[in-house]
């Protein structure tokens, strides 16, 4: 093993380690729109996008609006032999909230409403000031780290598939009709996916660092 | 190995005496406790990684057993109550002719969880006992596990939706079964297991063999 040498901050910042396999690479300026990959394991290192910061914030804000719409408008209505019932997203996951099933309802609300909202909020908090040219807000680094950590736990898109399966399962017993909130939710899943493809981790952190120092 | 020429010339951050922040990618010297950019704690390798992987995975396996034995849903139709397990639900869908949806539920609730258990076990085992599977293949397997694992939650959401929505007086009522809770826990535990895995160890083992 080579003897460890002391690097200066500038030397360190000129290097980048692959997050998946730890291989060191020289940090090169990647043209906007293309991406650089690890030589050894092919993990994407950077993928800068043009004016991504503004677009990410706009998409995150759109996501928040869609989530509010999904909460307010009717989500599903059910009809069976004269009985009919309308429900919102919250009704759909919280109506059955007694006894041992309460944790299930709470977990569902967390995965499809609370954590996605928290994640969108954290992204907006961390990036919005920079998107309009200001220095990042206090705690922006922590907010963005939170947004990264929450990624696997925000499950809006999986919930959409769950609703589709539920529609088929109940088809023989009752008629389920989907309302506008369902479409708001589907759009939300799409917006979040688009936002994640635009968000290049290294670029965001680099910008956070530069703006904090200036 | 794909390209021995390139692999031999690659230097890892650890070999250079550096540690990369898993949060923001910033490099620092090994021994630095926290990242100076994002504040995350720095670890060249997560030494407890494998222990955490096994612990969460065993928890996930234990929770997966009742998830299959007990009912996910209890449907009450005009006074008649019928239970359905995960597999029972799939069979019911097939009887209704909904092959596509049956396939989705079967893949999400059976194929993915079992595939995930096997994949994580193999990855964790291969760190200590390297075999002929290339590091690149194992890296791709790990990425697939991380990407696909969360989709197992589908059936939990189906149960949550149906059991809270379908309460129509004496006509039809749907209640969740205990398996829904244990299945949700099983998915969460295996997600934590996969997240605990430090993929850099795949490549370290590879270098020890090559050296
Ligand atoms: Zn790599
Ligand atoms: Zn950091």
Coordinates of C-alpha atoms and ligand atoms in Angstrom, one line a residue:
Chain A
X1 CA 0.0 0.0 0.0
X2 CA 1.4 3.4 -0.9
X3 CA 2.4 5.7 1.9
X4 CA -0.4 8.1 2.6
X5 CA 0.6 11.6 1.6
X6 CA -1.0 14.9 2.7
X7 CA -3.1 16.5 0.0
X8 CA -4.1 20.2 -0.1
X9 CA -7.8 21.0 -0.3
X10 CA -7.4 22.1 -3.9
X11 CA -5.8 18.7 -4.8
X12 CA -8.6 16.9 -2.9
X13 CA -11.2 18.9 -4.8
X14 CA -9.6 18.0 -8.0
X15 CA -10.4 14.3 -7.3
X16 CA -13.6 12.4 -7.1
X17 CA -14.1 8.9 -5.6
X18 CA -16.7 6.5 -7.0
X19 CA -19.5 6.2 -4.4
X20 CA -20.0 2.5 -5.3
X21 CA -16.4 1.2 -5.5
X22 CA -14.1 3.9 -4.1
X23 CA -12.0 4.2 -7.2
X24 CA -10.3 7.6 -7.5
X25 CA -10.8 9.7 -10.6
X26 CA -9.6 13.1 -11.6
X27 CA -12.5 15.5 -11.6
X28 CA -13.0 16.8 -15.1
X29 CA -15.4 19.3 -16.4
X30 CA -18.2 17.2 -17.9
X31 CA -20.1 19.0 -20.7
X32 CA -23.7 19.9 -19.8
X33 CA -26.0 17.1 -20.9
X34 CA -23.5 14.3 -20.9
X35 CA -22.3 12.2 -18.0
X36 CA -19.1 10.7 -16.6
X37 CA -18.9 7.2 -15.3
X38 CA -16.6 5.3 -13.0
X39 CA -13.9 3.5 -15.1
X40 CA -14.1 0.4 -12.9
X41 CA -17.8 -0.2 -12.1
X42 CA -19.6 2.2 -14.5
X43 CA -21.5 4.0 -11.8
X44 CA -22.5 7.5 -12.9
X45 CA -20.2 10.0 -11.2
X46 CA -21.6 13.3 -12.6
X47 CA -24.4 14.2 -15.0
X48 CA -24.7 18.0 -15.1
X49 CA -27.8 19.4 -16.7
X50 CA -28.4 22.9 -18.0
X51 CA -30.1 25.3 -15.5
X52 CA -31.0 22.2 -13.6
X53 CA -31.1 24.1 -10.3
X54 CA -34.1 26.2 -11.3
X55 CA -35.9 23.3 -13.0
X56 CA -35.4 21.1 -9.9
X57 CA -36.9 23.7 -7.7
X58 CA -39.8 24.3 -10.1
X59 CA -40.5 20.6 -10.3
X60 CA -40.4 20.2 -6.5
X61 CA -42.8 23.1 -6.1
X62 CA -45.1 21.5 -8.7
X63 CA -44.9 18.3 -6.7
X64 CA -46.1 20.1 -3.5
X65 CA -49.0 21.6 -5.4
X66 CA -50.0 18.3 -6.9
X67 CA -49.8 16.6 -3.4
X68 CA -52.1 19.3 -2.0
X69 CA -54.5 18.7 -4.9
X70 CA -54.3 15.0 -4.3
X71 CA -55.3 15.6 -0.7
X72 CA -58.2 17.9 -1.4
X73 CA -60.0 16.4 -4.4
X74 CA -61.9 13.1 -4.3
X75 CA -59.6 10.1 -4.8
X76 CA -61.9 7.1 -5.3
X77 CA -65.6 6.5 -5.1
X78 CA -67.1 3.1 -4.6
X79 CA -70.6 1.7 -5.5
X80 CA -72.1 -1.6 -4.7
X81 CA -75.8 -2.4 -4.7
X82 CA -77.0 1.0 -3.8
X83 CA -74.2 1.8 -1.3
X84 CA -71.9 4.5 -2.4
X85 CA -69.0 6.2 -0.8
X86 CA -66.5 8.9 -1.7
X87 CA -63.1 9.1 -0.2
X88 CA -59.9 11.2 -0.3
X89 CA -56.4 9.8 -0.2
X90 CA -56.3 10.3 3.6
X91 CA -59.6 8.5 4.0
X92 CA -58.3 5.8 1.7
X93 CA -55.4 5.0 3.9
X94 CA -56.5 6.2 7.4
X95 CA -60.2 5.2 7.6
X96 CA -59.3 1.9 9.1
X97 CA -57.1 3.1 11.9
X98 CA -58.0 1.2 15.1
X99 CA -56.4 -1.6 16.9
X100 CA -53.4 -3.5 15.6
X101 CA -53.8 -2.0 12.1
X102 CA -53.1 1.6 13.3
X103 CA -49.3 1.2 12.6
X104 CA -50.1 0.0 9.1
X105 CA -52.2 3.1 8.4
X106 CA -49.6 5.4 9.9
X107 CA -46.8 3.8 7.9
X108 CA -48.8 4.1 4.7
X109 CA -49.5 7.8 5.3
X110 CA -45.8 8.3 6.0
X111 CA -44.7 6.5 2.8
X112 CA -47.1 8.1 0.4
X113 CA -47.8 11.6 1.8
X114 CA -45.5 12.7 4.7
X115 CA -42.1 11.5 3.4
X116 CA -42.6 12.6 -0.2
X117 CA -43.7 16.1 1.1
X118 CA -40.8 16.2 3.5
X119 CA -38.4 15.3 0.7
X120 CA -39.8 17.9 -1.6
X121 CA -39.7 20.5 1.1
X122 CA -36.1 19.7 1.9
X123 CA -35.1 20.0 -1.8
X124 CA -36.8 23.4 -2.1
X125 CA -35.3 24.6 1.2
X126 CA -31.8 23.6 0.1
X127 CA -31.9 24.7 -3.5
X128 CA -34.5 27.5 -3.9
X129 CA -32.2 30.4 -2.6
X130 CA -29.4 29.2 -5.0
X131 CA -31.8 28.9 -7.9
X132 CA -32.6 32.6 -7.7
X133 CA -29.0 33.6 -7.1
X134 CA -28.7 33.9 -3.3
X135 CA -26.4 32.1 -0.9
X136 CA -27.9 28.9 0.5
X137 CA -30.1 29.1 3.6
X138 CA -28.7 28.0 7.0
X139 CA -28.8 24.2 7.2
X140 CA -29.1 23.8 3.5
X141 CA -26.5 21.0 3.6
X142 CA -28.4 19.1 6.2
X143 CA -31.7 19.6 4.3
X144 CA -30.2 18.2 1.1
X145 CA -28.7 15.2 2.9
X146 CA -32.1 14.5 4.4
X147 CA -33.6 14.6 0.8
X148 CA -31.0 12.1 -0.3
X149 CA -31.6 9.7 2.6
X150 CA -35.4 9.8 2.1
X151 CA -35.3 8.8 -1.5
X152 CA -36.0 5.1 -1.2
X153 CA -38.7 5.7 1.4
X154 CA -40.9 8.1 -0.6
X155 CA -43.2 5.6 -2.4
X156 CA -45.8 7.7 -4.3
X157 CA -45.2 5.8 -7.6
X158 CA -45.6 2.4 -5.9
X159 CA -48.9 3.6 -4.4
X160 CA -50.3 4.3 -7.8
X161 CA -49.6 0.7 -8.9
X162 CA -51.2 -0.4 -5.6
X163 CA -54.4 1.6 -6.5
X164 CA -54.5 0.0 -9.9
X165 CA -54.3 -3.5 -8.4
X166 CA -57.0 -2.7 -5.9
X167 CA -59.3 -1.5 -8.7
X168 CA -59.0 -4.9 -10.4
X169 CA -59.3 -6.9 -7.1
X170 CA -62.6 -5.2 -6.1
X171 CA -64.0 -5.3 -9.7
X172 CA -66.3 -8.3 -8.9
X173 CA -67.6 -6.9 -5.6
X174 CA -68.2 -3.3 -6.3
X175 CA -67.5 -0.5 -8.8
X176 CA -64.6 1.7 -8.1
X177 CA -64.3 5.0 -9.9
X178 CA -61.1 7.0 -9.8
X179 CA -61.3 10.8 -9.2
X180 CA -59.1 13.8 -10.0
X181 CA -56.9 13.2 -7.0
X182 CA -55.8 9.9 -8.5
X183 CA -54.5 11.7 -11.6
X184 CA -52.9 14.4 -9.4
X185 CA -51.1 11.6 -7.6
X186 CA -49.9 9.9 -10.9
X187 CA -48.6 13.3 -12.1
X188 CA -46.8 13.7 -8.8
X189 CA -45.0 10.4 -9.2
X190 CA -44.0 11.5 -12.7
X191 CA -42.7 14.9 -11.6
X192 CA -40.7 13.4 -8.8
X193 CA -39.0 10.9 -11.1
X194 CA -38.2 13.7 -13.6
X195 CA -36.8 15.8 -10.7
X196 CA -34.5 12.9 -9.6
X197 CA -33.1 12.4 -13.1
X198 CA -32.2 16.1 -13.3
X199 CA -30.5 16.2 -9.9
X200 CA -26.8 15.4 -10.1
X201 CA -25.5 14.9 -6.6
X202 CA -22.0 16.1 -7.2
X203 CA -23.1 19.2 -9.1
X204 CA -25.6 20.2 -6.3
X205 CA -22.9 19.8 -3.6
X206 CA -20.4 21.7 -5.6
X207 CA -22.8 24.6 -6.1
X208 CA -23.8 24.5 -2.4
X209 CA -20.1 24.7 -1.5
X210 CA -19.3 27.6 -3.9
X211 CA -22.3 29.6 -2.9
X212 CA -21.6 29.2 0.7
X213 CA -18.1 30.5 0.4
X214 CA -18.9 33.4 -1.8
Chain B
X1 CA -12.4 -9.3 -15.4
X2 CA -13.5 -6.8 -18.0
X3 CA -10.4 -4.8 -18.6
X4 CA -7.4 -5.9 -16.5
X5 CA -5.3 -3.0 -17.9
X6 CA -7.6 -0.4 -16.5
X7 CA -8.3 -2.2 -13.2
X8 CA -4.7 -2.6 -12.4
X9 CA -4.0 1.2 -12.7
X10 CA -7.0 2.1 -10.5
X11 CA -6.2 3.6 -7.1
X12 CA -8.9 3.6 -4.5
X13 CA -9.5 6.5 -2.2
X14 CA -8.6 4.3 0.7
X15 CA -5.3 3.2 -0.8
X16 CA -4.4 6.9 -1.3
X17 CA -5.1 7.5 2.4
X18 CA -8.3 9.3 1.6
X19 CA -11.9 8.8 2.6
X20 CA -14.9 9.8 0.4
X21 CA -18.0 11.2 2.0
X22 CA -21.0 9.0 1.2
X23 CA -23.3 12.0 1.4
X24 CA -21.7 14.6 -0.9
X25 CA -18.6 12.9 -2.4
X26 CA -16.0 15.3 -0.9
X27 CA -12.7 13.7 -0.2
X28 CA -10.7 14.1 3.1
X29 CA -7.8 12.4 4.7
X30 CA -8.5 9.1 6.5
X31 CA -9.0 9.9 10.2
X32 CA -11.1 13.0 9.7
X33 CA -14.2 12.3 11.8
X34 CA -16.8 14.4 9.9
X35 CA -17.2 15.8 6.4
X36 CA -16.3 19.5 6.2
X37 CA -18.9 20.1 3.5
X38 CA -22.1 18.3 4.5
X39 CA -21.4 17.3 8.1
X40 CA -21.9 13.5 7.5
X41 CA -19.6 11.2 9.6
X42 CA -16.8 9.8 7.5
X43 CA -16.0 6.1 7.3
X44 CA -13.6 4.7 4.7
X45 CA -15.5 1.4 5.0
X46 CA -18.4 0.6 7.2
X47 CA -16.8 -2.1 9.3
X48 CA -20.0 -3.2 10.9
X49 CA -21.7 -3.3 7.5
X50 CA -21.9 -7.1 7.1
X51 CA -23.2 -7.5 10.7
X52 CA -26.0 -5.0 10.0
X53 CA -26.8 -6.6 6.7
X54 CA -27.2 -10.1 8.2
X55 CA -29.1 -8.7 11.3
X56 CA -31.7 -6.8 9.2
X57 CA -32.0 -9.7 6.7
X58 CA -32.7 -12.3 9.4
X59 CA -35.3 -9.9 10.9
X60 CA -36.8 -9.6 7.4
X61 CA -36.9 -13.4 6.9
X62 CA -38.5 -13.9 10.2
X63 CA -41.2 -11.4 9.4
X64 CA -41.7 -12.9 6.0
X65 CA -42.8 -16.3 7.4
X66 CA -46.1 -15.1 9.1
X67 CA -46.7 -12.8 6.2
X68 CA -47.2 -15.9 4.1
X69 CA -49.0 -18.1 6.6
X70 CA -51.6 -15.6 7.9
X71 CA -54.3 -13.8 5.9
X72 CA -53.5 -10.5 4.2
X73 CA -57.2 -9.7 3.6
X74 CA -60.5 -10.8 5.2
X75 CA -63.4 -10.3 2.9
X76 CA -67.0 -10.4 4.3
X77 CA -69.6 -10.7 1.6
X78 CA -73.2 -10.8 2.7
X79 CA -72.2 -12.4 6.0
X80 CA -69.8 -14.9 4.5
X81 CA -66.2 -14.3 5.6
X82 CA -63.3 -15.5 3.4
X83 CA -59.6 -15.1 4.2
X84 CA -56.9 -14.8 1.6
X85 CA -53.1 -15.1 2.0
X86 CA -50.6 -13.6 -0.4
X87 CA -50.7 -16.7 -2.6
X88 CA -54.5 -17.0 -2.1
X89 CA -54.9 -13.5 -3.4
X90 CA -52.9 -14.3 -6.5
X91 CA -54.9 -17.5 -7.1
X92 CA -58.2 -15.5 -6.7
X93 CA -57.0 -13.0 -9.4
X94 CA -56.2 -15.8 -11.7
X95 CA -59.7 -17.3 -11.2
X96 CA -61.1 -13.9 -12.2
X97 CA -59.0 -14.0 -15.3
X98 CA -56.8 -11.1 -14.3
X99 CA -53.6 -12.7 -15.3
X100 CA -51.6 -9.4 -15.7
X101 CA -52.5 -8.2 -12.2
X102 CA -52.0 -11.6 -10.7
X103 CA -48.5 -11.6 -12.2
X104 CA -47.7 -8.1 -10.8
X105 CA -48.8 -9.2 -7.3
X106 CA -46.9 -12.5 -7.5
X107 CA -43.7 -10.8 -8.7
X108 CA -44.0 -8.0 -6.1
X109 CA -44.9 -10.2 -3.1
X110 CA -43.1 -13.5 -3.8
X111 CA -40.5 -13.3 -6.5
X112 CA -38.9 -10.0 -5.5
X113 CA -38.7 -10.7 -1.7
X114 CA -37.3 -14.2 -2.2
X115 CA -34.9 -13.0 -4.9
X116 CA -33.8 -10.2 -2.6
X117 CA -33.1 -12.6 0.3
X118 CA -31.0 -14.8 -2.0
X119 CA -29.2 -11.9 -3.6
X120 CA -28.3 -10.2 -0.3
X121 CA -27.1 -13.5 1.2
X122 CA -25.0 -14.2 -1.9
X123 CA -23.5 -10.6 -1.8
X124 CA -22.7 -10.7 1.9
X125 CA -21.3 -14.2 1.7
X126 CA -19.1 -13.4 -1.4
X127 CA -17.3 -10.6 0.5
X128 CA -15.8 -13.2 2.8
X129 CA -15.7 -16.0 0.3
X130 CA -14.9 -14.6 -3.1
X131 CA -15.9 -16.8 -6.0
X132 CA -15.7 -16.5 -9.8
X133 CA -18.6 -14.0 -10.2
X134 CA -17.0 -10.8 -11.3
X135 CA -17.2 -7.7 -9.1
X136 CA -19.0 -5.9 -11.8
X137 CA -21.8 -8.5 -11.9
X138 CA -22.1 -8.3 -8.2
X139 CA -22.2 -4.5 -8.3
X140 CA -25.0 -4.7 -10.8
X141 CA -26.9 -7.3 -8.7
X142 CA -26.6 -4.9 -5.7
X143 CA -27.9 -2.0 -7.7
X144 CA -30.9 -4.1 -8.9
X145 CA -31.7 -5.2 -5.3
X146 CA -31.6 -1.5 -4.2
X147 CA -33.8 -0.4 -7.1
X148 CA -36.4 -3.2 -7.1
X149 CA -36.8 -3.9 -3.4
X150 CA -39.2 -1.1 -2.5
X151 CA -41.7 -2.3 -5.1
X152 CA -42.7 -5.2 -2.8
X153 CA -44.8 -2.6 -0.9
X154 CA -47.5 -2.8 -3.6
X155 CA -49.5 -5.5 -1.8
X156 CA -49.4 -3.6 1.5
X157 CA -50.9 -0.5 -0.3
X158 CA -53.6 -2.7 -1.9
X159 CA -54.6 -4.0 1.5
X160 CA -54.5 -0.5 3.0
X161 CA -56.8 0.9 0.2
X162 CA -59.3 -2.0 0.1
X163 CA -59.6 -2.4 3.9
X164 CA -60.3 1.3 4.5
X165 CA -62.5 1.8 1.4
X166 CA -64.6 -1.2 1.2
X167 CA -67.0 -0.9 4.2
X168 CA -70.4 -1.0 2.6
X169 CA -72.8 -1.9 5.4
X170 CA -74.0 -5.5 5.1
X171 CA -73.0 -5.9 1.4
X172 CA -69.3 -6.2 1.5
X173 CA -66.6 -5.4 4.1
X174 CA -62.9 -5.9 3.7
X175 CA -60.5 -6.0 6.7
X176 CA -56.8 -6.2 6.8
X177 CA -55.1 -9.4 8.1
X178 CA -52.1 -9.6 10.4
X179 CA -50.0 -10.7 7.5
X180 CA -50.2 -7.2 6.0
X181 CA -48.3 -5.8 9.0
X182 CA -45.6 -8.5 9.0
X183 CA -45.2 -8.2 5.3
X184 CA -44.7 -4.5 5.5
X185 CA -42.1 -5.0 8.2
X186 CA -40.3 -7.6 6.2
X187 CA -40.0 -5.2 3.2
X188 CA -38.8 -2.4 5.5
X189 CA -36.2 -4.7 7.2
X190 CA -34.8 -6.0 3.9
X191 CA -34.6 -2.4 2.5
X192 CA -32.5 -1.5 5.6
X193 CA -30.4 -4.7 5.1
X194 CA -29.6 -3.6 1.5
X195 CA -28.9 -0.1 2.6
X196 CA -26.5 -1.3 5.2
X197 CA -24.4 -3.1 2.6
X198 CA -21.2 -1.2 1.7
X199 CA -20.7 -2.0 -2.0
X200 CA -17.1 -0.8 -1.8
X201 CA -16.3 -4.1 -0.1
X202 CA -17.2 -6.0 -3.2
X203 CA -14.3 -4.3 -4.9
X204 CA -11.9 -4.6 -2.0
X205 CA -12.2 -8.3 -2.0
X206 CA -11.5 -8.3 -5.7
X207 CA -8.3 -6.5 -5.2
X208 CA -7.1 -8.8 -2.5
X209 CA -7.6 -11.7 -4.8
X210 CA -5.8 -9.9 -7.7
X211 CA -2.9 -8.9 -5.6
Ligands
LIG1 ZN1 -16.9 2.7 -9.3
LIG2 ZN1 -20.0 15.2 2.9

